[in-house]
Each structure stands twice: as structure tokens, then as C-alpha cells.
GROMACS .gro file of C-alpha atoms in nm:
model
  341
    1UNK     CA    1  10.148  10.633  12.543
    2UNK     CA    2  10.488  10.776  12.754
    3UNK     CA    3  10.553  10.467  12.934
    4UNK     CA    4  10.507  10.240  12.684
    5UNK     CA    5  10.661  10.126  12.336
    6UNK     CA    6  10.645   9.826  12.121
    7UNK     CA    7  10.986   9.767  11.884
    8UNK     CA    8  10.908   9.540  11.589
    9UNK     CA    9  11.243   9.374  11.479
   10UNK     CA   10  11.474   9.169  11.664
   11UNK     CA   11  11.829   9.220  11.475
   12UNK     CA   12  12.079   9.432  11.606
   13UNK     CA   13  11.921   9.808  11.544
   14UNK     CA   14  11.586   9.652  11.673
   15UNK     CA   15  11.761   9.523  12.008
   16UNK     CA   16  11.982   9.830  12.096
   17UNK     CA   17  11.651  10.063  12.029
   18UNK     CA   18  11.432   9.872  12.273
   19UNK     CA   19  11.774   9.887  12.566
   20UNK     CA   20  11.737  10.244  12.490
   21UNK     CA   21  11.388  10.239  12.570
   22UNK     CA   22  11.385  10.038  12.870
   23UNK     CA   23  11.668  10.217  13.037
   24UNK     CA   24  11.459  10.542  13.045
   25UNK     CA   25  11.226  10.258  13.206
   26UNK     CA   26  11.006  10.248  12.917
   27UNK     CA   27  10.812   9.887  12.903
   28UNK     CA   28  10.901   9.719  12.603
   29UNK     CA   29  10.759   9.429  12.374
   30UNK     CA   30  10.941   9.352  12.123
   31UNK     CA   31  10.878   9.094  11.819
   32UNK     CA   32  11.078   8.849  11.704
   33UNK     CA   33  11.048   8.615  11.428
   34UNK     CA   34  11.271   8.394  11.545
   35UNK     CA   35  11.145   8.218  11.849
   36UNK     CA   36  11.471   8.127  11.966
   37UNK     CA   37  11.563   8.481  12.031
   38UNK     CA   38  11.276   8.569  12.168
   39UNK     CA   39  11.313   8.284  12.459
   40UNK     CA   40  11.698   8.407  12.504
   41UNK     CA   41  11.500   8.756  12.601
   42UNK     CA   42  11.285   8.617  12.791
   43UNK     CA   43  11.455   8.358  12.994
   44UNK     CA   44  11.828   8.493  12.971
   45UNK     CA   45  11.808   8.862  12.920
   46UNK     CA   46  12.037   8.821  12.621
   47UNK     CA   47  11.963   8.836  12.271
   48UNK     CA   48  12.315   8.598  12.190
   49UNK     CA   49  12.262   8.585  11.831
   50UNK     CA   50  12.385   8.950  11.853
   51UNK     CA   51  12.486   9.076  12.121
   52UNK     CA   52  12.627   8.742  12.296
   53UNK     CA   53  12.787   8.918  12.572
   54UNK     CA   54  12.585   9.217  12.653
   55UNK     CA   55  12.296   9.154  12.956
   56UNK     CA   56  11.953   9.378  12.820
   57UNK     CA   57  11.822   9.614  13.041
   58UNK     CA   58  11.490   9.448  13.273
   59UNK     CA   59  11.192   9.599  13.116
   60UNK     CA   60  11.222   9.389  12.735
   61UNK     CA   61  10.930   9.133  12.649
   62UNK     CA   62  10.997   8.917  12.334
   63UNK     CA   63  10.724   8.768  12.151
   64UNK     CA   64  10.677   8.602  11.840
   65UNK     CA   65  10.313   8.727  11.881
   66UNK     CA   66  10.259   9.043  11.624
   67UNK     CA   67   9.958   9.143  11.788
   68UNK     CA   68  10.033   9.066  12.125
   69UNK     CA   69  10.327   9.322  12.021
   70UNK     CA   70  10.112   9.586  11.883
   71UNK     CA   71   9.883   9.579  12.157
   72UNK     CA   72  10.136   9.675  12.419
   73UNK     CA   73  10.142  10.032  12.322
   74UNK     CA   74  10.030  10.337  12.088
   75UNK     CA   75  10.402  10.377  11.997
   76UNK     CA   76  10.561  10.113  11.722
   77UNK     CA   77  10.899  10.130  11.629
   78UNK     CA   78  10.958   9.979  11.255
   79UNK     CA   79  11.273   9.804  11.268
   80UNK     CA   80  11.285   9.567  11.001
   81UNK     CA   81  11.534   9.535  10.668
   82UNK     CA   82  11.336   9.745  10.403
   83UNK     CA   83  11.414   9.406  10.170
   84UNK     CA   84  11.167   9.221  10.412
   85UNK     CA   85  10.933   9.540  10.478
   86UNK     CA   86  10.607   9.522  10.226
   87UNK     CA   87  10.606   9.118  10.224
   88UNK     CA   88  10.590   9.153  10.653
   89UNK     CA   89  10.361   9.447  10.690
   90UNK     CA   90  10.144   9.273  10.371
   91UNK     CA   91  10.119   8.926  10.498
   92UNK     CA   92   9.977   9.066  10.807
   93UNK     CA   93   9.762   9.372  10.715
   94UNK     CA   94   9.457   9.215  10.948
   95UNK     CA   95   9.682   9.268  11.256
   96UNK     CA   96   9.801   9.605  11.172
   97UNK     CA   97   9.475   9.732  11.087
   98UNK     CA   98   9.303   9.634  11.441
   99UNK     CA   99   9.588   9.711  11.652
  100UNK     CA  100   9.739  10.028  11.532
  101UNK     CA  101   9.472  10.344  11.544
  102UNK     CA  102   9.493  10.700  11.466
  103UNK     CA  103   9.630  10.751  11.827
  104UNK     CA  104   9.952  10.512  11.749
  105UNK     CA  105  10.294  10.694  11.621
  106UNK     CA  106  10.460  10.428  11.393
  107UNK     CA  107  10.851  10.539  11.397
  108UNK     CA  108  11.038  10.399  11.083
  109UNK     CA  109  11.356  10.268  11.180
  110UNK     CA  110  11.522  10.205  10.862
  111UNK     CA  111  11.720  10.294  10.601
  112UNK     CA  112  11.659  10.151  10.277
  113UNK     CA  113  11.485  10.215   9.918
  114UNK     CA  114  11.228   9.944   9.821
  115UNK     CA  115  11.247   9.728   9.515
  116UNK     CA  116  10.979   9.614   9.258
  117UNK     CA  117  10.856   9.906   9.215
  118UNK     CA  118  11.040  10.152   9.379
  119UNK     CA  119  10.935  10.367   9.568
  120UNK     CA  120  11.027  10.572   9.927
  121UNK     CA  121  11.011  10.347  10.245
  122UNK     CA  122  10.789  10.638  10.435
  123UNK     CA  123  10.579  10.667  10.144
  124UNK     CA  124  10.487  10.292  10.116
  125UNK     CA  125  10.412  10.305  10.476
  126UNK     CA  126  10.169  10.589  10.460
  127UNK     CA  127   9.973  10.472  10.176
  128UNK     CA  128   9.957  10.075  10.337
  129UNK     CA  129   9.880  10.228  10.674
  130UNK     CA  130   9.688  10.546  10.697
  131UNK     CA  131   9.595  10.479  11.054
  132UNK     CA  132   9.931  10.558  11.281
  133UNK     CA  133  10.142  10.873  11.259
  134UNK     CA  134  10.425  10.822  11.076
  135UNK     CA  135  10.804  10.963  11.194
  136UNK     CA  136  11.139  10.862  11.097
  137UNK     CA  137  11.421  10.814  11.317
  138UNK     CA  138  11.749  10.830  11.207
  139UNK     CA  139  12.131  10.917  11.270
  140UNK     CA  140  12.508  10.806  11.356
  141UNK     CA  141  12.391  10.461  11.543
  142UNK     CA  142  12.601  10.213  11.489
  143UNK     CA  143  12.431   9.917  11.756
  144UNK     CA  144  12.747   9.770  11.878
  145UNK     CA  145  12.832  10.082  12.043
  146UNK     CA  146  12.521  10.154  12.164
  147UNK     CA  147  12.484   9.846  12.351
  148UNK     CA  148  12.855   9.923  12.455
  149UNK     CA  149  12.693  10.217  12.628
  150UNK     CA  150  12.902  10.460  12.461
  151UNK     CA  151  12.772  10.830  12.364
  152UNK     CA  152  12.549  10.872  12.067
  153UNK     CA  153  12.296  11.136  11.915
  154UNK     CA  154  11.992  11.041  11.641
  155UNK     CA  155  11.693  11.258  11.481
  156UNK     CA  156  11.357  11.202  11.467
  157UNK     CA  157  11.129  11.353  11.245
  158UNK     CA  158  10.776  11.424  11.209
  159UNK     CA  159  10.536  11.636  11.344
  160UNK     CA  160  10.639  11.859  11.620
  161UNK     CA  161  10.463  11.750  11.923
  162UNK     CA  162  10.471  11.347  11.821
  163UNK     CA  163  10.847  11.373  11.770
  164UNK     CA  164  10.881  11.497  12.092
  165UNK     CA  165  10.696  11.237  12.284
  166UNK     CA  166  10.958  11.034  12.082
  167UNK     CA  167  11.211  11.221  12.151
  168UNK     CA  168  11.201  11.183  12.566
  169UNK     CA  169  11.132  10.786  12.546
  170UNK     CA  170  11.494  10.775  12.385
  171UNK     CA  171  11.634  11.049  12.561
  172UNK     CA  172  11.953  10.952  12.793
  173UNK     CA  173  12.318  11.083  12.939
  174UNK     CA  174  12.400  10.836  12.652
  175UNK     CA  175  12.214  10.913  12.369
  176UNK     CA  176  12.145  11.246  12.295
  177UNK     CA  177  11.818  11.277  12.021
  178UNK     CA  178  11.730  11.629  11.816
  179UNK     CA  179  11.348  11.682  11.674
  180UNK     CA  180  11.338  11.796  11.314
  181UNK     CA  181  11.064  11.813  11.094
  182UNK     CA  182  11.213  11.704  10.704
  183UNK     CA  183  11.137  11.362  10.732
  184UNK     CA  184  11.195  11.339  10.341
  185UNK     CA  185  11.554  11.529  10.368
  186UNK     CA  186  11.637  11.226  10.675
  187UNK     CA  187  11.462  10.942  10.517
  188UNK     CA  188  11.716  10.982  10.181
  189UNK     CA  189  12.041  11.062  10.390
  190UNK     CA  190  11.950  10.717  10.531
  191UNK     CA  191  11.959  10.522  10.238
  192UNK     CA  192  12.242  10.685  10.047
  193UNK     CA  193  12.480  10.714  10.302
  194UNK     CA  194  12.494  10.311  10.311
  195UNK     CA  195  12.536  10.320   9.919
  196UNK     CA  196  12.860  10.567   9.974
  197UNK     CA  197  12.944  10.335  10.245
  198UNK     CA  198  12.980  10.026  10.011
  199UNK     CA  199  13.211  10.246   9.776
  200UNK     CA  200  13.407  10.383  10.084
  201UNK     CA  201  13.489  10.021  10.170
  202UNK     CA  202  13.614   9.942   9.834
  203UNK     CA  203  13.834  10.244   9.864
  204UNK     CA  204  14.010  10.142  10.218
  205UNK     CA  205  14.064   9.801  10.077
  206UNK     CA  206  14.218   9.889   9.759
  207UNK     CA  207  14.447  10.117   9.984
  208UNK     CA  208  14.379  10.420   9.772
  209UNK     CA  209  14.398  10.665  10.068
  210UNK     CA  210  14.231  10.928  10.262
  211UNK     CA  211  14.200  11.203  10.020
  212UNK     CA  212  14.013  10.948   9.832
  213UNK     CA  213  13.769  10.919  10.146
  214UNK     CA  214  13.708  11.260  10.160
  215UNK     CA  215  13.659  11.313   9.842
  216UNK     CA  216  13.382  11.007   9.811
  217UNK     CA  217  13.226  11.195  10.121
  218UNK     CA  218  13.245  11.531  10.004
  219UNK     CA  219  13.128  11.453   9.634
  220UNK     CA  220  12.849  11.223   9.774
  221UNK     CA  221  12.742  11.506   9.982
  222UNK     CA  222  12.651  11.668   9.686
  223UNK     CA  223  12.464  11.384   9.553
  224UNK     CA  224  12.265  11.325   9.857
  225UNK     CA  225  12.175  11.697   9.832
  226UNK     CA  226  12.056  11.683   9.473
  227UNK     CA  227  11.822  11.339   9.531
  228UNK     CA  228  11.670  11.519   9.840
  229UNK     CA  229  11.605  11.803   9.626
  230UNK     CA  230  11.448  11.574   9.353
  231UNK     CA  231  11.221  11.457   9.629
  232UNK     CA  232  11.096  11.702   9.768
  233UNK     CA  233  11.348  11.749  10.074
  234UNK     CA  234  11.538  12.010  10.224
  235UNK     CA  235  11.916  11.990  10.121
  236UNK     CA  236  11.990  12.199  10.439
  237UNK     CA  237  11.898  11.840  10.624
  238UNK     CA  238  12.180  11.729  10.526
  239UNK     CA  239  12.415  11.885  10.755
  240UNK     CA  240  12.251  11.722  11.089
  241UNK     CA  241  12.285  11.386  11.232
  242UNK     CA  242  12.081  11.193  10.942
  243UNK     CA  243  12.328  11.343  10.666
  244UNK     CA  244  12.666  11.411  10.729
  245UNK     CA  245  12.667  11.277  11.092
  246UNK     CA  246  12.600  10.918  10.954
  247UNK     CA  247  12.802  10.985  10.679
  248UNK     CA  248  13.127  11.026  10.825
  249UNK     CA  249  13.100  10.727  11.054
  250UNK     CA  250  12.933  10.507  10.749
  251UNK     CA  251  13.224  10.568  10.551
  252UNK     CA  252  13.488  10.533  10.830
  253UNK     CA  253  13.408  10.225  11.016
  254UNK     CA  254  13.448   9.880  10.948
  255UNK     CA  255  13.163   9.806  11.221
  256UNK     CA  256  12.928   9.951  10.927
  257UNK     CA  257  12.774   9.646  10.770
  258UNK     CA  258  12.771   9.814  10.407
  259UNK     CA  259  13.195   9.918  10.462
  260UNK     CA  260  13.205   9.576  10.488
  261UNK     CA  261  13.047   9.477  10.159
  262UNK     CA  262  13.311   9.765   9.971
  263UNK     CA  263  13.561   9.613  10.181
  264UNK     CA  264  13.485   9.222  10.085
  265UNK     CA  265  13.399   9.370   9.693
  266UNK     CA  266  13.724   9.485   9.708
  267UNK     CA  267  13.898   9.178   9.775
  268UNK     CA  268  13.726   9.060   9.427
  269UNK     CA  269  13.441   8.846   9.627
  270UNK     CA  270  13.108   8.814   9.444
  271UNK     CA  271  12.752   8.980   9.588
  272UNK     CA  272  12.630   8.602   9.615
  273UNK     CA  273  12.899   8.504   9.840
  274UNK     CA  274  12.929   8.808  10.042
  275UNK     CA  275  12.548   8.810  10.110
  276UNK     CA  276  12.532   8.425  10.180
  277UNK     CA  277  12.784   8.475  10.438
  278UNK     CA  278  12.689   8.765  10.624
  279UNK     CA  279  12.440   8.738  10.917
  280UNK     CA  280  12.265   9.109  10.861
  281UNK     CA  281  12.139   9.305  10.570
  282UNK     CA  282  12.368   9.533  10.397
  283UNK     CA  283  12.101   9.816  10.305
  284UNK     CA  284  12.297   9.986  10.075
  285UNK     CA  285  12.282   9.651   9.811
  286UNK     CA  286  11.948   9.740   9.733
  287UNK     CA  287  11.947  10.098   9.758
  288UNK     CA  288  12.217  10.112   9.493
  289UNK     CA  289  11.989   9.888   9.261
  290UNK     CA  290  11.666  10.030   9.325
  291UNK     CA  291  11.821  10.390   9.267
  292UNK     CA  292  11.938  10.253   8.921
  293UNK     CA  293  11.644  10.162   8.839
  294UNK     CA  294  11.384  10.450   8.965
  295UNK     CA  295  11.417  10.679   8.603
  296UNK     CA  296  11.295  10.333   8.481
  297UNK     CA  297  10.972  10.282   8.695
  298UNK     CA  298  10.898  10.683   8.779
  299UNK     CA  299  11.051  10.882   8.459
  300UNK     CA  300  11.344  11.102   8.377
  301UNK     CA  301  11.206  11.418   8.411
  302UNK     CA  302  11.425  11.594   8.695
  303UNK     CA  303  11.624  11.337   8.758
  304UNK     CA  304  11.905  11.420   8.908
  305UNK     CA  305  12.319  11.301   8.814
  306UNK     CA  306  12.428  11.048   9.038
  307UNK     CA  307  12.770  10.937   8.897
  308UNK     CA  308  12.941  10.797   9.226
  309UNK     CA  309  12.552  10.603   9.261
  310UNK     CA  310  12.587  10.468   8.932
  311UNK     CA  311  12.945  10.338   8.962
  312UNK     CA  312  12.851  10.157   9.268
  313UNK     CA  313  12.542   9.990   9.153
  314UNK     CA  314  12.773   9.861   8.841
  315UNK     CA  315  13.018   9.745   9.062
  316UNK     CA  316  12.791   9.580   9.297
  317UNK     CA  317  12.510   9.420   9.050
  318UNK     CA  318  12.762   9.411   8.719
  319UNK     CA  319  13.096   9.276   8.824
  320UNK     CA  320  13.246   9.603   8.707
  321UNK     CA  321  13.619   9.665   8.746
  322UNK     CA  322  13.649   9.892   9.091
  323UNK     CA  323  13.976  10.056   8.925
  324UNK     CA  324  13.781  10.133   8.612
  325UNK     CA  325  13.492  10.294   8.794
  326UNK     CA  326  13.738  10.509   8.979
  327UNK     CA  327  13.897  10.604   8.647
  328UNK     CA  328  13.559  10.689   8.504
  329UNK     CA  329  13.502  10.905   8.774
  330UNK     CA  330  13.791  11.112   8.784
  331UNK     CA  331  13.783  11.222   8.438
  332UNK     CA  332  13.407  11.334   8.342
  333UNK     CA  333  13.443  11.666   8.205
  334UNK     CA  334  13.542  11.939   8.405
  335UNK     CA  335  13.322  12.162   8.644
  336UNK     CA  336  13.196  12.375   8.871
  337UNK     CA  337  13.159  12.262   9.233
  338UNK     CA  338  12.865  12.429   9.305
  339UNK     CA  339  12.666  12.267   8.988
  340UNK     CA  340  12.331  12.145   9.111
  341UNK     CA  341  12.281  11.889   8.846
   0.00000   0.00000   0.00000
């Protein structure tokens, strides 16, 4: 199981995971479900719809083959967009089933709330496939800079000894990775960093400053640590690499895929036209929807306030006013800091 890993997902998180892997020469397959990329892997060592100047490390096999993929190793890495996530893993259940045993470790990769119902990406996965070991690897990552070859760190989660077999086929001078074991804690700081993200974006382009920034992060913070209470989590997660780690460079860079969508919001585009145009999923977009509408499909009953959540999801899916949502915002009644609902 060391020496081997399979990487399902060919996009840019999917492609800088599997260079990680094969410079600690770890033999990789990874699927693609675009057959074009795929042969740029295999016959170029590039994958140019993303990383069109970067040469991957030897040690990568594409395939557009899922269970030619899954066969390769005992360790799957789940790196597709959660939008895409049940309709893949559904449409293909026979293939999962016979490759992936109760030997195989099946790392989720993303960061994302599912839609229709809603419900928790790592809880979908363990009820649709009760075979494989489920962990959850997350952190600061943005994929341009990790195929750059510059320093990062990540989490992964899960039980002890399987997150540490994970642990040292990602382990590098480059890219330092921590073992935890809240997988519930990580798994939320995932998905509602990108929804901060979206508002931070707005922010920058509306020029409204860096106390404004902190304050976003800071306030969503406190959020983040109510919803991973509300789970089930531990809010003390949120201080590692999953929580505020991704948080800070979420919220600060314009490489971040759902800065960009604040960012293009902000200039008064529509979500059709920034989604039409972009080449990647913004995770955040349906985070901030299905988080609006999980009181709806799972009850009120200790659900926690989520006023920054709120304003982005009417921003994003309504058309709201971004000025308007900020002025909502800054005068709700007074309070405490340190109230926990």
C-alpha cells in the first residue's frame, strides 16, 4: 500500500497531489475524464490545460480507465468538485464496489457541501461506500504554488495509524503534512473558508480596506467555530492548517478561485456569467447555497447564526446589493464577542 496511490481527478488540486506523490517516488495512476489530458500525461508529461508550463514528475499514469485506476493501489485520493461527486461515484458504484476493499484508505480531497439534499461530503461517502477507510485531507494548498515547488503544510485526518501511512506518501522538504484526528472539525473549515473567501473578494474589490478583511476573518472564525460545533466537531480544529491556515490565504489571494468570484461579484457581474467563464469550480457557490438551505432539509433545532453566511448566499444566489449586506451587518444589535450563538 506505501508505494502506491491512485488520485481520482485531473483538475488542478488532483494534478499537484499526484506530483506530490510521485516525487516521494510514489507510483501514481491517475484518472481523467478528459482523454485529452490524460494523453498530454502520458505522452508529454504535462497536464497543459493547467499547468501549461510546469513538466510532472516521472512516476504519473493517466487513464480514462476508472478501474484500471482503482486497481493500481489500496490508497484513493478523492479529488473531484463536490458539485460532480454523488452523480460520479453513483454512475459507477459497480467499479467502486469490486475495486476498493476494506484494506483501501479513500482520502477526500475536497472541500465542498453537497446539494439536493444536503448533507456532509464525508458523510455521503461513508454511507455510499462502507468498504475503504475514509480520511480527509485538507489545508493552505493553493496548486499553483505547489507545482511552483514552493513550501506548503496540509492535515490529514482520520484514524491514527491510516493517517500516517498518508501522511509519509505526501511528506517532502516542500510540503510539510500534520496527522489529526477531527475529521468533522477539518471537513467544515474546508467548505466555509471558500464561502468567506467569496465575501473577502467582494471586499478587496469594493476597496473597503483591510480592517474590513480582518474583521470578515475574525468574525467568520467565529462562525466556522459555531457550525463545527453544530456538527459534531471540535472548535479547537480550527486553529490548525484546515481552519485558520486556509483561511488567511483564502481570503488574501487572488490565486483563490472563490476571491475571484467576490472579486468579479464585485464588479456587478452575474453568477451565470462568472461561472460560464471560469475554467474551475468555485466551491464556495454551492456551499453558500446548500448552507442556506440545510435548516430547510435537516431542521432548526441547534442551528447555529450564520449572518456573514447568509449575506453571502443573498449576494451570490439573490442579486443582493454588496453595500447593503455590509450595512446589514454592521448594525445587528450589539454584543458580546464571546457569544456562542
Amino acid at each position: 500500500m506505501g508505494n502506491k496511490a491512485t488520485v481520482i481527478g485531473s483538475g488542478s488540486w488532483g494534478t499537484a497531489i499526484a506530483s506530490l506523490l510521485a516525487i516521494n517516488n510514489i507510483s501514481v495512476s491517475i484518472y481523467c475524464r478528459n482523454n485529452s489530458i490524460a494523453e498530454d500525461i502520458n505522452s508529454h508529461r504535462k497536464n497543459s490545460a493547467y499547468f501549461p508550463g510546469t513538466a510532472l514528475p516521472e512516476g504519473i499514469q493517466a487513464t480514462g480507465n476508472l478501474l484500471e485506476a482503482l486497481n493500481h493501489s489500496d490508497t484513493v485520493y478523492l479529488v473531484v468538485p463536490t458539485k460532480f461527486i454523488r452523480s460520479f461515484i453513483l454512475s459507477k458504484m459497480d467499479v467502486w464496489r469490486n475495486a476498493c476493499s476494506s484494506n483501501s484508505l479513500l482520502i477526500n480531497c475536497t472541500k465542498g457541501l453537497l446539494l439536493e439534499p444536503t448533507q456532509r461530503t464525508d458523510d455521503w461517502l461513508a454511507q455510499t461506500l462502507p468498504g475503504p477507510e475514509l480520511l480527509h485531507l485538507s489545508g493552505p494548498n493553493l496548486a499553483s504554488e505547489i507545482m511552483a515547488g514552493l513550501p506548503a503544510a496540509a492535515v490529514v485526518c482520520g484514524r491514527p495509524q491510516a493517517a500516517a501511512l498518508v501522511q509519509q506518501q505526501l511528506l517532502s522538504e516542500r510540503f510539510r503534512v500534520y496527522t489529526g484526528t477531527d475529521m468533522v472539525g477539518v471537513e467544515v473549515s474546508g467548505f466555509y473558508k471558500n464561502i468567506l473567501a467569496i465575501a473577502a473578494g467582494l471586499l478587496t474589490e469594493l476597496g473597503l480596506g483591510n480592517n474590513a478583511r480582518a474583521a470578515l476573518i475574525t468574525r467568520g472564525l467565529a462562525e466556522m467555530s459555531r457550525l463545527t460545533e453544530y456538527f459534531g466537531g471540535d472548535p479547537a480544529s480550527l486553529s490548525g492548517l484546515a481552519g485558520l491556515g486556509d483561511l488567511i490565504v483564502t481570503c488574501s489571494s487572488e490565486l483563490s478561485r472563490n476571491f475571484q468570484v467576490g472579486m468579479r461579484l464585485g464588479r456587478g457581474q452575474g453568477l451565470a456569467q462568472i461561472e460560464s467563464e471560469m475554467t474551475q469550480v468555485a466551491e464556495g457557490v454551492q456551499a453558500s447555497r446548500a448552507l442556506h438551505e440545510w435548516p430547510a432539509d435537516h431542521g432548526l433545532e441547534g442551528w447555529p447564526d450564520l449572518p456573514i453566511a447568509e449575506e453571502v448566499y443573498s449576494i451570490v444566489h439573490c442579486g443582493a446589493d454588496p453595500r447593503a449586506a455590509l450595512s446589514r451587518l454592521m448594525t445587528r444589535p450589539p454584543r458580546s464577542e464571546a457569544t456562542r450563538s
